[in-house]
């Protein structure tokens, strides 16, 4: 797993699914990849990912992913070793094939049907989904920093470094902002993430089969706020953002209801990456 034990504790849905059987889990820190690279004993297949920021790019031999490819991502000599399909994945990301979420593809249904052939007995997948979702929403004992770190991705250029954090389902951006007493929690989170300049927060709320999304951001430098604020509201991004008002002491935060509920982080991430590439 491309994580370490301290971060893995935050992936409550995976921990629930493995039922505490972690003995076979190999974390990224358990293997010295750079040493293997130096000895020319390393080949890498990227799954659910297609971009590395290190010399290890040179030994990537295959990519299997469902995200939109970045312009500056790895280019393999053998293009047939790159497989990108904008699918769910199944059950969890499709929100149990929910029509209102709009994340299910025909390929998801096809593979789901094929997977039934490997089952030794029938199972209630709706119950499986509910258990997975319930465990992923369990924020018991998690701090604001934990909530931001739970599903965080870095977006980095020489001029700007941002974190994009997806909050647990049904834990909204509004709720997180409401629990902030000072900005120290966010600033410490950014400091632990290579002293990033800010964080983009997204949330999804699902009630009675209805999906709602929110988007917010916190930026340390006040002069960076307006350019980001104007960019994410561009009509061509089609996020359909409706700004919400905040107390004056939250001047470094902007917060929106996102009316285009079909735009998840997977769709928003390329927009943010383009912004920081062009940022001067």
Short mmCIF file of C-alpha atoms in Angstrom, two decimals:
data_model
loop_
_atom_site.label_atom_id
_atom_site.label_comp_id
_atom_site.label_asym_id
_atom_site.label_seq_id
_atom_site.Cartn_x
_atom_site.Cartn_y
_atom_site.Cartn_z
CA UNK A 1 0.00 0.00 0.00
CA UNK A 2 1.22 3.45 -0.92
CA UNK A 3 0.81 4.66 2.65
CA UNK A 4 2.36 4.17 6.08
CA UNK A 5 0.88 2.75 9.30
CA UNK A 6 0.15 6.18 10.80
CA UNK A 7 -1.97 7.14 7.80
CA UNK A 8 -3.45 3.66 7.38
CA UNK A 9 -5.16 4.00 10.76
CA UNK A 10 -7.32 6.72 9.18
CA UNK A 11 -8.60 4.40 6.41
CA UNK A 12 -11.38 3.03 8.56
CA UNK A 13 -13.26 1.34 5.70
CA UNK A 14 -10.19 -0.70 4.68
CA UNK A 15 -9.50 -1.66 8.28
CA UNK A 16 -13.11 -2.82 8.62
CA UNK A 17 -12.94 -4.84 5.41
CA UNK A 18 -9.71 -6.59 6.43
CA UNK A 19 -11.26 -7.44 9.81
CA UNK A 20 -8.03 -6.62 11.69
CA UNK A 21 -6.05 -9.09 9.51
CA UNK A 22 -3.18 -6.76 8.70
CA UNK A 23 -0.28 -9.24 8.77
CA UNK A 24 -0.07 -9.42 4.96
CA UNK A 25 -0.28 -5.65 4.42
CA UNK A 26 2.98 -4.21 3.06
CA UNK A 27 3.38 -0.46 3.49
CA UNK A 28 5.47 1.80 1.30
CA UNK A 29 8.05 2.29 4.07
CA UNK A 30 8.54 -1.48 4.50
CA UNK A 31 10.57 -1.73 1.29
CA UNK A 32 13.54 0.44 0.35
CA UNK A 33 12.55 1.16 -3.25
CA UNK A 34 15.49 3.49 -3.86
CA UNK A 35 17.94 0.77 -2.85
CA UNK A 36 16.31 -1.67 -5.25
CA UNK A 37 16.41 1.00 -7.93
CA UNK A 38 20.13 1.56 -7.41
CA UNK A 39 20.72 -2.19 -7.72
CA UNK A 40 18.64 -2.28 -10.94
CA UNK A 41 16.28 -4.78 -9.32
CA UNK A 42 13.08 -2.74 -9.47
CA UNK A 43 10.11 -2.60 -11.82
CA UNK A 44 6.91 -0.76 -10.86
CA UNK A 45 3.30 -1.17 -11.97
CA UNK A 46 1.13 1.77 -10.91
CA UNK A 47 -2.47 0.89 -10.01
CA UNK A 48 -5.08 3.58 -9.29
CA UNK A 49 -2.32 6.11 -9.98
CA UNK A 50 -0.27 7.29 -12.95
CA UNK A 51 2.12 9.91 -11.69
CA UNK A 52 5.31 9.85 -9.61
CA UNK A 53 7.56 12.73 -8.56
CA UNK A 54 10.85 10.86 -8.30
CA UNK A 55 13.54 8.98 -10.20
CA UNK A 56 11.35 5.88 -9.85
CA UNK A 57 9.44 7.14 -12.90
CA UNK A 58 12.15 5.49 -14.98
CA UNK A 59 11.25 1.97 -13.88
CA UNK A 60 7.47 2.19 -14.31
CA UNK A 61 6.55 -0.55 -16.81
CA UNK A 62 2.76 -0.48 -16.65
CA UNK A 63 -0.08 1.82 -15.57
CA UNK A 64 -3.65 0.80 -14.67
CA UNK A 65 -5.80 3.71 -13.58
CA UNK A 66 -9.19 5.41 -13.75
CA UNK A 67 -8.08 9.05 -13.46
CA UNK A 68 -7.67 11.56 -16.22
CA UNK A 69 -4.03 11.59 -17.36
CA UNK A 70 -1.94 14.63 -16.49
CA UNK A 71 -0.11 16.38 -19.30
CA UNK A 72 3.23 15.88 -17.55
CA UNK A 73 2.63 12.33 -16.34
CA UNK A 74 4.81 9.35 -17.17
CA UNK A 75 5.18 8.48 -20.84
CA UNK A 76 5.97 4.81 -21.36
CA UNK A 77 7.75 3.59 -24.46
CA UNK A 78 5.17 0.83 -24.77
CA UNK A 79 1.86 2.68 -24.97
CA UNK A 80 -0.05 -0.61 -24.79
CA UNK A 81 1.15 -0.90 -21.18
CA UNK A 82 -1.05 2.07 -20.26
CA UNK A 83 -4.67 1.24 -19.46
CA UNK A 84 -6.88 4.19 -18.45
CA UNK A 85 -10.63 3.71 -18.07
CA UNK A 86 -12.82 6.30 -16.36
CA UNK A 87 -14.78 3.75 -14.32
CA UNK A 88 -16.18 3.73 -10.75
CA UNK A 89 -14.55 1.59 -9.18
CA UNK A 90 -17.31 -0.81 -8.14
CA UNK A 91 -19.73 -0.41 -5.19
CA UNK A 92 -17.87 2.13 -3.07
CA UNK A 93 -17.00 4.88 -5.56
CA UNK A 94 -20.22 4.41 -7.53
CA UNK A 95 -22.14 4.88 -4.24
CA UNK A 96 -23.72 1.47 -4.77
CA UNK A 97 -24.62 2.29 -8.39
CA UNK A 98 -26.63 5.35 -7.28
CA UNK A 99 -28.24 7.16 -10.27
CA UNK A 100 -28.17 10.54 -8.48
CA UNK A 101 -24.41 10.33 -7.94
CA UNK A 102 -23.85 9.81 -11.68
CA UNK A 103 -20.58 7.88 -11.24
CA UNK A 104 -21.52 4.47 -12.61
CA UNK A 105 -20.39 3.38 -16.08
CA UNK A 106 -21.48 0.45 -18.23
CA UNK A 107 -18.08 -1.14 -17.59
CA UNK A 108 -18.80 -1.12 -13.83
CA UNK A 109 -21.97 -3.13 -14.41
CA UNK A 110 -20.17 -5.56 -16.76
CA UNK A 111 -17.33 -6.29 -14.35
CA UNK A 112 -19.72 -6.51 -11.42
CA UNK A 113 -21.66 -9.20 -13.31
CA UNK A 114 -18.44 -11.12 -14.08
CA UNK A 115 -17.35 -11.00 -10.46
CA UNK A 116 -20.48 -12.89 -9.44
CA UNK A 117 -18.98 -15.99 -11.12
CA UNK A 118 -16.16 -16.06 -8.57
CA UNK A 119 -18.43 -16.09 -5.54
CA UNK A 120 -18.94 -19.29 -3.59
CA UNK A 121 -22.26 -18.04 -2.24
CA UNK A 122 -24.64 -15.16 -2.78
CA UNK A 123 -24.23 -12.03 -0.69
CA UNK A 124 -26.18 -8.86 0.03
CA UNK A 125 -24.05 -6.21 -1.64
CA UNK A 126 -26.30 -3.44 -0.41
CA UNK A 127 -25.42 -4.49 3.12
CA UNK A 128 -21.73 -4.67 2.19
CA UNK A 129 -21.93 -1.15 0.80
CA UNK A 130 -23.72 0.15 3.90
CA UNK A 131 -21.06 -1.38 6.16
CA UNK A 132 -18.23 0.02 4.06
CA UNK A 133 -19.83 3.45 3.95
CA UNK A 134 -20.63 3.42 7.65
CA UNK A 135 -17.05 2.48 8.53
CA UNK A 136 -15.65 5.14 6.20
CA UNK A 137 -17.87 7.73 7.89
CA UNK A 138 -16.69 6.76 11.37
CA UNK A 139 -14.82 9.82 12.62
CA UNK A 140 -14.69 8.71 16.26
CA UNK A 141 -11.56 10.07 17.87
CA UNK A 142 -10.35 11.83 14.71
CA UNK A 143 -9.02 15.36 14.97
CA UNK A 144 -9.42 18.09 12.35
CA UNK A 145 -5.92 17.24 11.14
CA UNK A 146 -6.86 13.55 10.88
CA UNK A 147 -9.98 14.39 8.87
CA UNK A 148 -7.94 16.45 6.41
CA UNK A 149 -5.20 13.79 6.18
CA UNK A 150 -7.55 10.80 5.79
CA UNK A 151 -7.83 11.16 2.00
CA UNK A 152 -5.33 13.82 0.94
CA UNK A 153 -3.41 14.32 -2.32
CA UNK A 154 -0.58 16.78 -2.93
CA UNK A 155 -0.50 19.03 -5.99
CA UNK A 156 2.94 20.57 -6.40
CA UNK A 157 4.71 23.00 -8.71
CA UNK A 158 7.81 25.14 -8.07
CA UNK A 159 5.53 28.12 -7.38
CA UNK A 160 2.69 26.62 -5.37
CA UNK A 161 1.94 23.56 -3.25
CA UNK A 162 -1.66 22.63 -2.44
CA UNK A 163 -3.31 19.69 -0.70
CA UNK A 164 -6.67 18.37 -1.89
CA UNK A 165 -8.58 16.64 0.92
CA UNK A 166 -11.76 14.62 0.52
CA UNK A 167 -13.61 14.55 3.83
CA UNK A 168 -15.40 11.39 5.04
CA UNK A 169 -18.87 10.91 3.58
CA UNK A 170 -21.53 12.95 5.38
CA UNK A 171 -18.87 14.99 7.18
CA UNK A 172 -19.32 18.26 5.33
CA UNK A 173 -16.92 21.13 4.71
CA UNK A 174 -19.39 23.28 6.62
CA UNK A 175 -19.13 21.02 9.69
CA UNK A 176 -15.32 21.07 9.63
CA UNK A 177 -15.22 24.86 9.37
CA UNK A 178 -17.73 25.13 12.20
CA UNK A 179 -15.48 23.08 14.48
CA UNK A 180 -12.43 25.28 13.88
CA UNK A 181 -11.65 27.40 16.91
CA UNK A 182 -8.43 28.80 15.43
CA UNK A 183 -6.47 28.29 12.21
CA UNK A 184 -3.76 26.37 14.09
CA UNK A 185 -5.19 22.96 13.19
CA UNK A 186 -5.11 23.69 9.45
CA UNK A 187 -1.73 25.40 9.60
CA UNK A 188 -0.19 22.44 11.47
CA UNK A 189 -1.71 20.06 8.91
CA UNK A 190 -0.13 22.08 6.08
CA UNK A 191 3.20 22.17 7.91
CA UNK A 192 3.20 18.37 8.20
CA UNK A 193 2.51 18.13 4.47
CA UNK A 194 5.75 19.75 3.32
CA UNK A 195 4.60 23.20 4.44
CA UNK A 196 1.92 23.42 1.75
CA UNK A 197 0.39 26.80 0.82
CA UNK A 198 -3.20 25.72 1.31
CA UNK A 199 -5.83 23.00 1.22
CA UNK A 200 -8.82 22.43 -1.08
CA UNK A 201 -11.59 20.57 0.79
CA UNK A 202 -14.40 18.58 -0.81
CA UNK A 203 -17.28 16.72 0.83
CA UNK A 204 -20.22 14.59 -0.21
CA UNK A 205 -23.41 14.12 1.80
CA UNK A 206 -25.87 11.33 0.96
CA UNK A 207 -29.31 11.29 2.53
CA UNK A 208 -32.37 9.41 1.25
CA UNK A 209 -30.58 8.67 -2.06
CA UNK A 210 -29.94 12.40 -2.59
CA UNK A 211 -26.35 13.52 -3.09
CA UNK A 212 -25.04 16.94 -2.02
CA UNK A 213 -21.51 18.29 -2.38
CA UNK A 214 -19.55 21.16 -0.86
CA UNK A 215 -16.18 22.68 -1.72
CA UNK A 216 -14.01 25.00 0.32
CA UNK A 217 -10.44 26.15 0.52
CA UNK A 218 -8.01 27.63 3.03
CA UNK A 219 -4.98 29.54 1.75
CA UNK A 220 -2.24 30.89 4.03
CA UNK A 221 -1.19 33.86 1.88
CA UNK A 222 -3.99 36.36 1.49
CA UNK A 223 -2.77 37.44 -1.97
CA UNK A 224 -3.31 33.92 -3.33
CA UNK A 225 -6.97 33.74 -2.31
CA UNK A 226 -8.56 35.92 -5.00
CA UNK A 227 -6.91 34.17 -7.99
CA UNK A 228 -8.07 30.75 -6.75
CA UNK A 229 -11.49 32.15 -5.83
CA UNK A 230 -12.04 33.50 -9.33
CA UNK A 231 -10.64 30.45 -11.10
CA UNK A 232 -12.80 27.76 -9.50
CA UNK A 233 -15.96 29.74 -10.32
CA UNK A 234 -15.28 29.89 -14.05
CA UNK A 235 -18.29 28.74 -16.05
CA UNK A 236 -16.22 26.36 -18.17
CA UNK A 237 -15.39 24.30 -15.06
CA UNK A 238 -19.13 23.64 -14.64
CA UNK A 239 -18.95 23.21 -10.87
CA UNK A 240 -21.94 25.53 -10.34
CA UNK A 241 -20.65 26.89 -7.02
CA UNK A 242 -22.87 28.93 -4.70
CA UNK A 243 -20.82 30.83 -2.14
CA UNK A 244 -21.71 30.65 1.54
CA UNK A 245 -20.98 33.45 4.00
CA UNK A 246 -18.51 32.96 6.84
CA UNK A 247 -17.57 34.94 9.96
CA UNK A 248 -14.94 37.63 9.42
CA UNK A 249 -12.34 35.69 11.46
CA UNK A 250 -12.29 33.10 8.65
CA UNK A 251 -10.94 35.52 6.03
CA UNK A 252 -8.50 32.90 4.66
CA UNK A 253 -11.36 30.46 3.95
CA UNK A 254 -13.87 30.37 1.09
CA UNK A 255 -16.77 27.94 1.14
CA UNK A 256 -19.38 26.88 -1.45
CA UNK A 257 -22.32 24.58 -2.04
CA UNK A 258 -21.43 22.65 -5.20
CA UNK A 259 -24.60 22.22 -7.23
CA UNK A 260 -22.96 19.98 -9.84
CA UNK A 261 -22.98 16.86 -7.66
CA UNK A 262 -21.50 14.71 -10.43
CA UNK A 263 -18.14 16.48 -10.16
CA UNK A 264 -16.15 14.54 -7.56
CA UNK A 265 -12.55 15.16 -6.59
CA UNK A 266 -11.49 12.98 -9.51
CA UNK A 267 -13.05 15.51 -11.89
CA UNK A 268 -11.99 18.63 -9.95
CA UNK A 269 -8.36 17.61 -9.43
CA UNK A 270 -7.25 18.25 -13.06
CA UNK A 271 -8.68 21.80 -12.86
CA UNK A 272 -6.67 22.54 -9.72
CA UNK A 273 -3.55 21.02 -11.26
CA UNK A 274 -3.92 23.27 -14.31
CA UNK A 275 -4.35 26.31 -12.07
CA UNK A 276 -1.17 25.75 -10.10
CA UNK A 277 0.84 24.89 -13.25
CA UNK A 278 -0.12 28.28 -14.66
CA UNK A 279 0.28 30.08 -11.34
CA UNK A 280 3.13 32.63 -11.23
#
